[in-house]
Structure formats: structure tokens, C-alpha cells
Amino acid sequence: MVLARPRRIARKAEAYLKSTGIADLSYWGPEVEFFVFDSIRFDQNQYSGYYFIDSEEGIWNSGQQNGKPNLGHRPRWKEGYFPTGPSDTLQDLRSEMVLAMKAAGVQVEVHHHEVATAGQCEIDMRYSPLVKMADNVMMYKYIVKNVAHAHGRTATFMPKPLFGDNGSGMHVHQSLWKDGLNLMADDEGYGGISQLGMYYIGGLLAHAPALLGLVAPASIRITGWCQGMRPGEPCLFVPQPIGGRPHPHGVQESQGQAAGVPLP
């Protein structure tokens, strides 16, 4: 079991990369998405099976009273990217999550509401080397779930909790570096990507079927594409710098999920 632990494999991968001489460092920047719900009920037994999800922010509550005035301001299906308050009801909750992450040593760059209604969120961490980022993702998930729970809510990284609206993925920015230089970037290359970056993209595409078993372990991540998760989105693309600012990343992979729980 020790030999197969993901953290040990990641450390060996970092060492192998350095031994090849191709690069001495890789940076990883996952964009972890999740939902924050007010209630989740489910059961499966000998004679029935069901689940019920509810969120005060969910568009389906537009006609509800629940013993108090209904103030509206709810993101409609696929229109949650990204509103300000009062439609975004989770600004303060995410801010508290960010402060807890910073206190735990996790660098955070930005947070915002995501596309789906009913409390879909994203908090983006600053890119880090592979093992460090894997550790940060584990702390990220622990903090998100516990801060939500402390406020009487429940957070989930399930890829597709709502039918017909966007699911939660995990875009992952990736780049190779050597002697402080980004090997994936080339101002003269197509899309600003170097020849090495092109080969890197080719490798990811060639091994995509096998990678899905690792980066998208929940089958609903795959089947969710045909149910309104993010139709038409490519599995790989090259982010472009904004305002002339050199982009620290090279390639962004969009087929991952944060639902998998690696061994400690």
C-alpha cells in the first residue's frame, strides 16, 4: 500500500522529471469547483431510492415562501457566472474559506460564483509544484467542507449533482520550467506555445483514455457531458495572457474533477 500511495508516486514523478533533463520543475494550478447546498437528503433501501437537494439560492425556489418573504435575486440555470450580491449569496462564506486557507498556508488568488444556480463556487489557488499542490488540494477540500458545515450548510465536490445545469470540474493549468524559464511559452509559436508545449499537448491527448481513470474517477464526470455539464468545451486549451502579463501556465486540461480522494 505504501508503494502505491499517490503522494509517493507524485514525488517519484517530480524526481523523474528532473532526472530526464527536460525540465527541473513543473507547476500545477487546479481550478477546483464545488457546490454549497442548504440541504441534502438521500436514501437507498430494499423498497425505495431517492435524493433531494435544496438551496435557497436555487432558481427552483423563485416561487416559494417558506414562512418568510421571497426576495428573488436567484441565478437562473447556467447564468451564475458570475453575479454580485444579492444574487451571489455565498460571497462572505467563500471569503471565510479563503481566510482559513491562507491561515493554513494555502495561497489563494481569487474566488467567485460559478455557472450553475444553487451555490456553485470556485476558489483558485496560486500555482505550485506537483506534491505541494496535491497537499493544498486536500487542505482545500477539508477547509471548504468544514467551513460550510460550521454555517449549517453542506459542500460537495460531486461532479454532477444537478441535472441540466453545469457540473463541477477541475481545470488544471500545467507548465514545465527549467532554470527559471517557462519551457511551454514561446512568443513566436502558435498560440504562444513552444514546440515542447505542443509535444506535451500531444502526449496528454494520446493518453487521455487512460488519464480519465485517474483524473476523473467518478463515472458521472464522463456521462455528465451529455447532460448539460459543459457541452462543447475542449479537453485541452492554451490560456492567453491578459494585458501583456506573462502567463505562468502553459496548458489547461479540463477533463479532471476534485471528487477523487487520494490516500494520505
PDB file of C-alpha atoms in Angstrom:
ATOM      1  CA  MET A   1       0.000   0.000   0.000  1.00  0.00           C
ATOM      2  CA  VAL A   2       2.843   2.400   0.816  1.00  0.00           C
ATOM      3  CA  LEU A   3       4.373   1.894  -2.648  1.00  0.00           C
ATOM      4  CA  ALA A   4       1.052   2.772  -4.335  1.00  0.00           C
ATOM      5  CA  ARG A   5       0.258   5.908  -2.366  1.00  0.00           C
ATOM      6  CA  PRO A   6      -0.475   8.801  -4.736  1.00  0.00           C
ATOM      7  CA  ARG A   7       1.756  11.188  -2.788  1.00  0.00           C
ATOM      8  CA  ARG A   8       4.751   8.852  -3.123  1.00  0.00           C
ATOM      9  CA  ILE A   9       4.054   8.397  -6.837  1.00  0.00           C
ATOM     10  CA  ALA A  10       3.871  12.178  -7.263  1.00  0.00           C
ATOM     11  CA  ARG A  11       7.231  12.620  -5.521  1.00  0.00           C
ATOM     12  CA  LYS A  12       8.778   9.969  -7.792  1.00  0.00           C
ATOM     13  CA  ALA A  13       7.282  11.723 -10.842  1.00  0.00           C
ATOM     14  CA  GLU A  14       8.875  15.011  -9.782  1.00  0.00           C
ATOM     15  CA  ALA A  15      12.233  13.267  -9.315  1.00  0.00           C
ATOM     16  CA  TYR A  16      11.932  11.518 -12.681  1.00  0.00           C
ATOM     17  CA  LEU A  17      11.163  14.770 -14.494  1.00  0.00           C
ATOM     18  CA  LYS A  18      14.326  16.306 -13.095  1.00  0.00           C
ATOM     19  CA  SER A  19      16.381  13.217 -13.995  1.00  0.00           C
ATOM     20  CA  THR A  20      15.375  13.459 -17.673  1.00  0.00           C
ATOM     21  CA  GLY A  21      16.980  16.867 -18.031  1.00  0.00           C
ATOM     22  CA  ILE A  22      13.918  18.111 -19.920  1.00  0.00           C
ATOM     23  CA  ALA A  23      12.776  20.300 -17.022  1.00  0.00           C
ATOM     24  CA  ASP A  24      13.622  20.722 -13.374  1.00  0.00           C
ATOM     25  CA  LEU A  25      10.187  21.818 -12.178  1.00  0.00           C
ATOM     26  CA  SER A  26       6.518  21.559 -13.083  1.00  0.00           C
ATOM     27  CA  TYR A  27       3.818  23.940 -11.914  1.00  0.00           C
ATOM     28  CA  TRP A  28       0.180  22.961 -11.397  1.00  0.00           C
ATOM     29  CA  GLY A  29      -2.797  25.267 -10.944  1.00  0.00           C
ATOM     30  CA  PRO A  30      -6.148  23.484 -10.432  1.00  0.00           C
ATOM     31  CA  GLU A  31      -9.401  25.446 -10.545  1.00  0.00           C
ATOM     32  CA  VAL A  32     -11.458  23.460  -8.026  1.00  0.00           C
ATOM     33  CA  GLU A  33     -15.238  23.821  -8.270  1.00  0.00           C
ATOM     34  CA  PHE A  34     -17.876  22.789  -5.735  1.00  0.00           C
ATOM     35  CA  PHE A  35     -21.478  23.325  -4.662  1.00  0.00           C
ATOM     36  CA  VAL A  36     -22.711  24.633  -1.312  1.00  0.00           C
ATOM     37  CA  PHE A  37     -26.238  23.373  -0.551  1.00  0.00           C
ATOM     38  CA  ASP A  38     -28.599  24.165   2.308  1.00  0.00           C
ATOM     39  CA  SER A  39     -29.984  20.630   2.489  1.00  0.00           C
ATOM     40  CA  ILE A  40     -29.284  17.222   1.003  1.00  0.00           C
ATOM     41  CA  ARG A  41     -31.462  14.190   1.785  1.00  0.00           C
ATOM     42  CA  PHE A  42     -30.977  10.739   0.302  1.00  0.00           C
ATOM     43  CA  ASP A  43     -31.676   7.087   0.954  1.00  0.00           C
ATOM     44  CA  GLN A  44     -31.403   3.730  -0.755  1.00  0.00           C
ATOM     45  CA  ASN A  45     -33.058   0.668   0.726  1.00  0.00           C
ATOM     46  CA  GLN A  46     -34.918  -2.512  -0.186  1.00  0.00           C
ATOM     47  CA  TYR A  47     -38.015  -0.725  -1.429  1.00  0.00           C
ATOM     48  CA  SER A  48     -37.047   2.833  -2.442  1.00  0.00           C
ATOM     49  CA  GLY A  49     -34.291   5.158  -3.531  1.00  0.00           C
ATOM     50  CA  TYR A  50     -34.218   8.924  -3.700  1.00  0.00           C
ATOM     51  CA  TYR A  51     -32.306  12.147  -3.211  1.00  0.00           C
ATOM     52  CA  PHE A  52     -33.472  15.697  -2.588  1.00  0.00           C
ATOM     53  CA  ILE A  53     -31.205  18.728  -2.989  1.00  0.00           C
ATOM     54  CA  ASP A  54     -32.177  22.195  -1.864  1.00  0.00           C
ATOM     55  CA  SER A  55     -30.573  25.614  -1.880  1.00  0.00           C
ATOM     56  CA  GLU A  56     -32.181  28.923  -1.004  1.00  0.00           C
ATOM     57  CA  GLU A  57     -30.249  30.304  -3.980  1.00  0.00           C
ATOM     58  CA  GLY A  58     -31.653  27.673  -6.370  1.00  0.00           C
ATOM     59  CA  ILE A  59     -33.805  29.094  -9.158  1.00  0.00           C
ATOM     60  CA  TRP A  60     -36.487  26.492  -8.373  1.00  0.00           C
ATOM     61  CA  ASN A  61     -37.209  28.398  -5.136  1.00  0.00           C
ATOM     62  CA  SER A  62     -38.345  31.532  -7.006  1.00  0.00           C
ATOM     63  CA  GLY A  63     -41.996  30.785  -6.187  1.00  0.00           C
ATOM     64  CA  GLN A  64     -41.524  29.579  -2.604  1.00  0.00           C
ATOM     65  CA  GLN A  65     -42.369  31.441   0.600  1.00  0.00           C
ATOM     66  CA  ASN A  66     -41.233  29.071   3.368  1.00  0.00           C
ATOM     67  CA  GLY A  67     -42.740  31.311   6.026  1.00  0.00           C
ATOM     68  CA  LYS A  68     -40.795  34.423   5.029  1.00  0.00           C
ATOM     69  CA  PRO A  69     -40.731  36.964   2.185  1.00  0.00           C
ATOM     70  CA  ASN A  70     -39.234  35.783  -1.080  1.00  0.00           C
ATOM     71  CA  LEU A  71     -36.755  38.444  -2.208  1.00  0.00           C
ATOM     72  CA  GLY A  72     -35.894  36.902  -5.577  1.00  0.00           C
ATOM     73  CA  HIS A  73     -32.386  37.534  -6.975  1.00  0.00           C
ATOM     74  CA  ARG A  74     -31.521  33.944  -7.856  1.00  0.00           C
ATOM     75  CA  PRO A  75     -29.166  32.893 -10.663  1.00  0.00           C
ATOM     76  CA  ARG A  76     -31.107  31.164 -13.425  1.00  0.00           C
ATOM     77  CA  TRP A  77     -29.957  27.873 -14.934  1.00  0.00           C
ATOM     78  CA  LYS A  78     -26.464  28.345 -16.398  1.00  0.00           C
ATOM     79  CA  GLU A  79     -26.437  32.082 -15.537  1.00  0.00           C
ATOM     80  CA  GLY A  80     -24.349  32.058 -12.359  1.00  0.00           C
ATOM     81  CA  TYR A  81     -21.046  33.223 -13.892  1.00  0.00           C
ATOM     82  CA  PHE A  82     -20.659  35.418 -12.109  1.00  0.00           C
ATOM     83  CA  PRO A  83     -23.117  37.660 -10.309  1.00  0.00           C
ATOM     84  CA  THR A  84     -22.553  40.041  -7.442  1.00  0.00           C
ATOM     85  CA  GLY A  85     -24.796  40.210  -4.406  1.00  0.00           C
ATOM     86  CA  PRO A  86     -27.614  39.775  -3.696  1.00  0.00           C
ATOM     87  CA  SER A  87     -27.766  37.036  -6.355  1.00  0.00           C
ATOM     88  CA  ASP A  88     -24.445  35.644  -5.113  1.00  0.00           C
ATOM     89  CA  THR A  89     -25.381  34.683  -1.570  1.00  0.00           C
ATOM     90  CA  LEU A  90     -22.069  32.987  -0.771  1.00  0.00           C
ATOM     91  CA  GLN A  91     -19.565  35.843  -1.056  1.00  0.00           C
ATOM     92  CA  ASP A  92     -18.983  36.069   2.703  1.00  0.00           C
ATOM     93  CA  LEU A  93     -18.866  32.281   3.147  1.00  0.00           C
ATOM     94  CA  ARG A  94     -16.231  31.891   0.417  1.00  0.00           C
ATOM     95  CA  SER A  95     -14.246  34.771   1.925  1.00  0.00           C
ATOM     96  CA  GLU A  96     -14.187  32.907   5.239  1.00  0.00           C
ATOM     97  CA  MET A  97     -12.981  29.774   3.433  1.00  0.00           C
ATOM     98  CA  VAL A  98     -10.219  31.808   1.784  1.00  0.00           C
ATOM     99  CA  LEU A  99      -9.089  33.246   5.129  1.00  0.00           C
ATOM    100  CA  ALA A 100      -8.967  29.725   6.604  1.00  0.00           C
ATOM    101  CA  MET A 101      -6.909  28.510   3.626  1.00  0.00           C
ATOM    102  CA  LYS A 102      -4.465  31.404   3.973  1.00  0.00           C
ATOM    103  CA  ALA A 103      -4.125  30.630   7.686  1.00  0.00           C
ATOM    104  CA  ALA A 104      -3.249  27.039   6.705  1.00  0.00           C
ATOM    105  CA  GLY A 105      -0.552  28.250   4.309  1.00  0.00           C
ATOM    106  CA  VAL A 106      -2.523  27.853   1.063  1.00  0.00           C
ATOM    107  CA  GLN A 107      -2.064  30.801  -1.304  1.00  0.00           C
ATOM    108  CA  VAL A 108      -5.327  31.921  -2.907  1.00  0.00           C
ATOM    109  CA  GLU A 109      -5.633  34.213  -5.916  1.00  0.00           C
ATOM    110  CA  VAL A 110      -9.384  34.665  -6.468  1.00  0.00           C
ATOM    111  CA  HIS A 111     -12.839  33.325  -5.649  1.00  0.00           C
ATOM    112  CA  HIS A 112     -16.223  33.733  -7.346  1.00  0.00           C
ATOM    113  CA  HIS A 113     -19.604  32.193  -8.088  1.00  0.00           C
ATOM    114  CA  GLU A 114     -19.635  29.610 -10.860  1.00  0.00           C
ATOM    115  CA  VAL A 115     -22.013  28.980 -13.757  1.00  0.00           C
ATOM    116  CA  ALA A 116     -24.695  26.839 -12.102  1.00  0.00           C
ATOM    117  CA  THR A 117     -27.509  28.030  -9.906  1.00  0.00           C
ATOM    118  CA  ALA A 118     -27.864  26.836  -6.297  1.00  0.00           C
ATOM    119  CA  GLY A 119     -24.468  27.832  -4.945  1.00  0.00           C
ATOM    120  CA  GLN A 120     -21.774  26.614  -7.329  1.00  0.00           C
ATOM    121  CA  CYS A 121     -18.433  28.157  -6.344  1.00  0.00           C
ATOM    122  CA  GLU A 122     -14.782  28.300  -7.296  1.00  0.00           C
ATOM    123  CA  ILE A 123     -11.750  29.302  -5.237  1.00  0.00           C
ATOM    124  CA  ASP A 124      -8.480  29.412  -7.187  1.00  0.00           C
ATOM    125  CA  MET A 125      -5.146  28.675  -5.560  1.00  0.00           C
ATOM    126  CA  ARG A 126      -1.820  30.052  -6.777  1.00  0.00           C
ATOM    127  CA  TYR A 127       0.117  27.526  -8.847  1.00  0.00           C
ATOM    128  CA  SER A 128       2.658  25.302  -7.048  1.00  0.00           C
ATOM    129  CA  PRO A 129       4.857  22.252  -7.736  1.00  0.00           C
ATOM    130  CA  LEU A 130       3.037  18.922  -8.021  1.00  0.00           C
ATOM    131  CA  VAL A 131       3.339  17.475  -4.488  1.00  0.00           C
ATOM    132  CA  LYS A 132       2.802  20.836  -2.818  1.00  0.00           C
ATOM    133  CA  MET A 133      -0.325  21.465  -4.886  1.00  0.00           C
ATOM    134  CA  ALA A 134      -1.698  17.978  -4.180  1.00  0.00           C
ATOM    135  CA  ASP A 135      -1.322  18.692  -0.466  1.00  0.00           C
ATOM    136  CA  ASN A 136      -3.016  22.063  -0.939  1.00  0.00           C
ATOM    137  CA  VAL A 137      -5.991  20.463  -2.712  1.00  0.00           C
ATOM    138  CA  MET A 138      -6.503  18.096   0.211  1.00  0.00           C
ATOM    139  CA  MET A 139      -6.457  21.014   2.660  1.00  0.00           C
ATOM    140  CA  TYR A 140      -8.721  22.994   0.327  1.00  0.00           C
ATOM    141  CA  LYS A 141     -11.390  20.281   0.352  1.00  0.00           C
ATOM    142  CA  TYR A 142     -11.152  19.802   4.118  1.00  0.00           C
ATOM    143  CA  ILE A 143     -11.487  23.537   4.779  1.00  0.00           C
ATOM    144  CA  VAL A 144     -14.364  24.064   2.322  1.00  0.00           C
ATOM    145  CA  LYS A 145     -16.415  21.226   3.810  1.00  0.00           C
ATOM    146  CA  ASN A 146     -15.802  22.213   7.421  1.00  0.00           C
ATOM    147  CA  VAL A 147     -16.432  25.945   6.989  1.00  0.00           C
ATOM    148  CA  ALA A 148     -19.685  25.165   5.160  1.00  0.00           C
ATOM    149  CA  HIS A 149     -20.677  22.715   7.912  1.00  0.00           C
ATOM    150  CA  ALA A 150     -19.943  25.324  10.606  1.00  0.00           C
ATOM    151  CA  HIS A 151     -22.517  27.563   8.895  1.00  0.00           C
ATOM    152  CA  GLY A 152     -25.171  24.854   8.725  1.00  0.00           C
ATOM    153  CA  ARG A 153     -24.575  24.079   5.061  1.00  0.00           C
ATOM    154  CA  THR A 154     -23.047  21.201   3.134  1.00  0.00           C
ATOM    155  CA  ALA A 155     -20.372  21.419   0.438  1.00  0.00           C
ATOM    156  CA  THR A 156     -19.836  18.777  -2.217  1.00  0.00           C
ATOM    157  CA  PHE A 157     -17.266  18.218  -4.964  1.00  0.00           C
ATOM    158  CA  MET A 158     -19.579  15.757  -6.722  1.00  0.00           C
ATOM    159  CA  PRO A 159     -19.137  16.313 -10.471  1.00  0.00           C
ATOM    160  CA  LYS A 160     -22.830  16.439 -11.408  1.00  0.00           C
ATOM    161  CA  PRO A 161     -25.338  16.942  -8.576  1.00  0.00           C
ATOM    162  CA  LEU A 162     -27.904  18.876 -10.680  1.00  0.00           C
ATOM    163  CA  PHE A 163     -29.445  17.616 -13.910  1.00  0.00           C
ATOM    164  CA  GLY A 164     -29.441  20.112 -16.785  1.00  0.00           C
ATOM    165  CA  ASP A 165     -27.049  22.632 -15.254  1.00  0.00           C
ATOM    166  CA  ASN A 166     -23.270  22.865 -15.172  1.00  0.00           C
ATOM    167  CA  GLY A 167     -21.380  20.335 -13.129  1.00  0.00           C
ATOM    168  CA  SER A 168     -18.220  20.851 -11.094  1.00  0.00           C
ATOM    169  CA  GLY A 169     -14.938  20.145 -12.843  1.00  0.00           C
ATOM    170  CA  MET A 170     -11.319  20.960 -12.151  1.00  0.00           C
ATOM    171  CA  HIS A 171      -9.410  22.728 -14.900  1.00  0.00           C
ATOM    172  CA  VAL A 172      -5.703  22.166 -14.269  1.00  0.00           C
ATOM    173  CA  HIS A 173      -3.071  24.596 -15.574  1.00  0.00           C
ATOM    174  CA  GLN A 174       0.245  22.839 -16.249  1.00  0.00           C
ATOM    175  CA  SER A 175       3.690  24.054 -17.246  1.00  0.00           C
ATOM    176  CA  LEU A 176       7.311  22.860 -17.349  1.00  0.00           C
ATOM    177  CA  TRP A 177      10.187  25.066 -16.158  1.00  0.00           C
ATOM    178  CA  LYS A 178      13.967  24.952 -16.276  1.00  0.00           C
ATOM    179  CA  ASP A 179      16.457  27.427 -14.826  1.00  0.00           C
ATOM    180  CA  GLY A 180      13.580  29.762 -14.033  1.00  0.00           C
ATOM    181  CA  LEU A 181      12.225  29.802 -17.602  1.00  0.00           C
ATOM    182  CA  ASN A 182       8.795  28.606 -18.730  1.00  0.00           C
ATOM    183  CA  LEU A 183       9.526  25.929 -21.348  1.00  0.00           C
ATOM    184  CA  MET A 184       5.930  25.901 -22.543  1.00  0.00           C
ATOM    185  CA  ALA A 185       5.901  29.536 -23.666  1.00  0.00           C
ATOM    186  CA  ASP A 186       7.182  30.862 -26.989  1.00  0.00           C
ATOM    187  CA  ASP A 187       6.108  34.256 -28.335  1.00  0.00           C
ATOM    188  CA  GLU A 188       6.824  33.063 -31.882  1.00  0.00           C
ATOM    189  CA  GLY A 189       4.952  29.778 -31.522  1.00  0.00           C
ATOM    190  CA  TYR A 190       1.351  29.045 -32.423  1.00  0.00           C
ATOM    191  CA  GLY A 191      -0.877  30.425 -29.686  1.00  0.00           C
ATOM    192  CA  GLY A 192       2.217  31.474 -27.776  1.00  0.00           C
ATOM    193  CA  ILE A 193       3.112  27.823 -27.080  1.00  0.00           C
ATOM    194  CA  SER A 194       6.528  26.270 -27.686  1.00  0.00           C
ATOM    195  CA  GLN A 195       7.328  23.095 -29.634  1.00  0.00           C
ATOM    196  CA  LEU A 196       7.835  21.300 -26.324  1.00  0.00           C
ATOM    197  CA  GLY A 197       4.396  22.531 -25.293  1.00  0.00           C
ATOM    198  CA  MET A 198       2.936  21.077 -28.482  1.00  0.00           C
ATOM    199  CA  TYR A 199       4.510  17.707 -27.706  1.00  0.00           C
ATOM    200  CA  TYR A 200       3.155  17.960 -24.160  1.00  0.00           C
ATOM    201  CA  ILE A 201      -0.360  18.537 -25.526  1.00  0.00           C
ATOM    202  CA  GLY A 202       0.054  15.590 -27.893  1.00  0.00           C
ATOM    203  CA  GLY A 203       1.050  13.355 -25.001  1.00  0.00           C
ATOM    204  CA  LEU A 204      -1.990  14.334 -22.955  1.00  0.00           C
ATOM    205  CA  LEU A 205      -4.285  13.673 -25.915  1.00  0.00           C
ATOM    206  CA  ALA A 206      -2.645  10.343 -26.734  1.00  0.00           C
ATOM    207  CA  HIS A 207      -3.011   9.122 -23.148  1.00  0.00           C
ATOM    208  CA  ALA A 208      -6.403  10.758 -22.465  1.00  0.00           C
ATOM    209  CA  PRO A 209      -8.362   7.455 -22.230  1.00  0.00           C
ATOM    210  CA  ALA A 210      -6.006   6.154 -19.536  1.00  0.00           C
ATOM    211  CA  LEU A 211      -5.767   9.506 -17.758  1.00  0.00           C
ATOM    212  CA  LEU A 212      -9.556   9.631 -17.352  1.00  0.00           C
ATOM    213  CA  GLY A 213      -9.351   6.762 -14.884  1.00  0.00           C
ATOM    214  CA  LEU A 214      -7.064   8.881 -12.701  1.00  0.00           C
ATOM    215  CA  VAL A 215      -8.267  12.452 -13.158  1.00  0.00           C
ATOM    216  CA  ALA A 216     -11.999  11.672 -13.437  1.00  0.00           C
ATOM    217  CA  PRO A 217     -12.606   8.606 -11.233  1.00  0.00           C
ATOM    218  CA  ALA A 218     -16.362   9.212 -10.860  1.00  0.00           C
ATOM    219  CA  SER A 219     -18.147   7.905 -13.951  1.00  0.00           C
ATOM    220  CA  ILE A 220     -20.708  10.709 -13.704  1.00  0.00           C
ATOM    221  CA  ARG A 221     -17.927  13.108 -14.743  1.00  0.00           C
ATOM    222  CA  ILE A 222     -17.853  11.402 -18.136  1.00  0.00           C
ATOM    223  CA  THR A 223     -21.593  10.801 -18.617  1.00  0.00           C
ATOM    224  CA  GLY A 224     -22.343  14.310 -17.358  1.00  0.00           C
ATOM    225  CA  TRP A 225     -21.101  15.847 -20.592  1.00  0.00           C
ATOM    226  CA  CYS A 226     -24.252  14.746 -22.411  1.00  0.00           C
ATOM    227  CA  GLN A 227     -26.487  16.127 -19.635  1.00  0.00           C
ATOM    228  CA  GLY A 228     -25.508  19.776 -19.739  1.00  0.00           C
ATOM    229  CA  MET A 229     -22.225  19.799 -17.833  1.00  0.00           C
ATOM    230  CA  ARG A 230     -20.208  21.893 -20.280  1.00  0.00           C
ATOM    231  CA  PRO A 231     -21.084  20.848 -23.818  1.00  0.00           C
ATOM    232  CA  GLY A 232     -18.551  21.766 -26.464  1.00  0.00           C
ATOM    233  CA  GLU A 233     -15.654  22.531 -24.114  1.00  0.00           C
ATOM    234  CA  PRO A 234     -12.319  21.099 -25.337  1.00  0.00           C
ATOM    235  CA  CYS A 235     -10.361  18.815 -23.047  1.00  0.00           C
ATOM    236  CA  LEU A 236      -7.245  20.976 -23.584  1.00  0.00           C
ATOM    237  CA  PHE A 237      -6.637  24.608 -24.386  1.00  0.00           C
ATOM    238  CA  VAL A 238      -3.963  27.282 -24.055  1.00  0.00           C
ATOM    239  CA  PRO A 239      -4.850  30.243 -21.801  1.00  0.00           C
ATOM    240  CA  GLN A 240      -3.800  33.620 -23.152  1.00  0.00           C
ATOM    241  CA  PRO A 241      -2.117  36.345 -21.068  1.00  0.00           C
ATOM    242  CA  ILE A 242      -4.187  39.383 -20.138  1.00  0.00           C
ATOM    243  CA  GLY A 243      -2.882  42.917 -20.645  1.00  0.00           C
ATOM    244  CA  GLY A 244       0.600  41.777 -21.641  1.00  0.00           C
ATOM    245  CA  ARG A 245       1.134  39.997 -18.322  1.00  0.00           C
ATOM    246  CA  PRO A 246       3.287  36.878 -18.852  1.00  0.00           C
ATOM    247  CA  HIS A 247       1.120  33.856 -18.096  1.00  0.00           C
ATOM    248  CA  PRO A 248       2.773  31.461 -15.612  1.00  0.00           C
ATOM    249  CA  HIS A 249       0.973  28.432 -17.040  1.00  0.00           C
ATOM    250  CA  GLY A 250       1.236  26.586 -20.311  1.00  0.00           C
ATOM    251  CA  VAL A 251      -1.628  24.174 -20.965  1.00  0.00           C
ATOM    252  CA  GLN A 252      -5.021  23.914 -19.285  1.00  0.00           C
ATOM    253  CA  GLU A 253      -6.651  20.492 -19.024  1.00  0.00           C
ATOM    254  CA  SER A 254     -10.398  20.448 -18.448  1.00  0.00           C
ATOM    255  CA  GLN A 255     -11.308  16.779 -18.029  1.00  0.00           C
ATOM    256  CA  GLY A 256     -10.420  16.474 -14.328  1.00  0.00           C
ATOM    257  CA  GLN A 257     -12.525  16.517 -11.177  1.00  0.00           C
ATOM    258  CA  ALA A 258     -11.916  17.108  -7.475  1.00  0.00           C
ATOM    259  CA  ALA A 259     -14.200  14.297  -6.315  1.00  0.00           C
ATOM    260  CA  GLY A 260     -11.405  11.715  -6.084  1.00  0.00           C
ATOM    261  CA  VAL A 261      -9.881  11.262  -2.628  1.00  0.00           C
ATOM    262  CA  PRO A 262      -6.246  10.094  -2.798  1.00  0.00           C
ATOM    263  CA  LEU A 263      -4.700   8.144   0.033  1.00  0.00           C
ATOM    264  CA  PRO A 264      -2.779  10.193   2.635  1.00  0.00           C
TER     265      PRO A 264
END
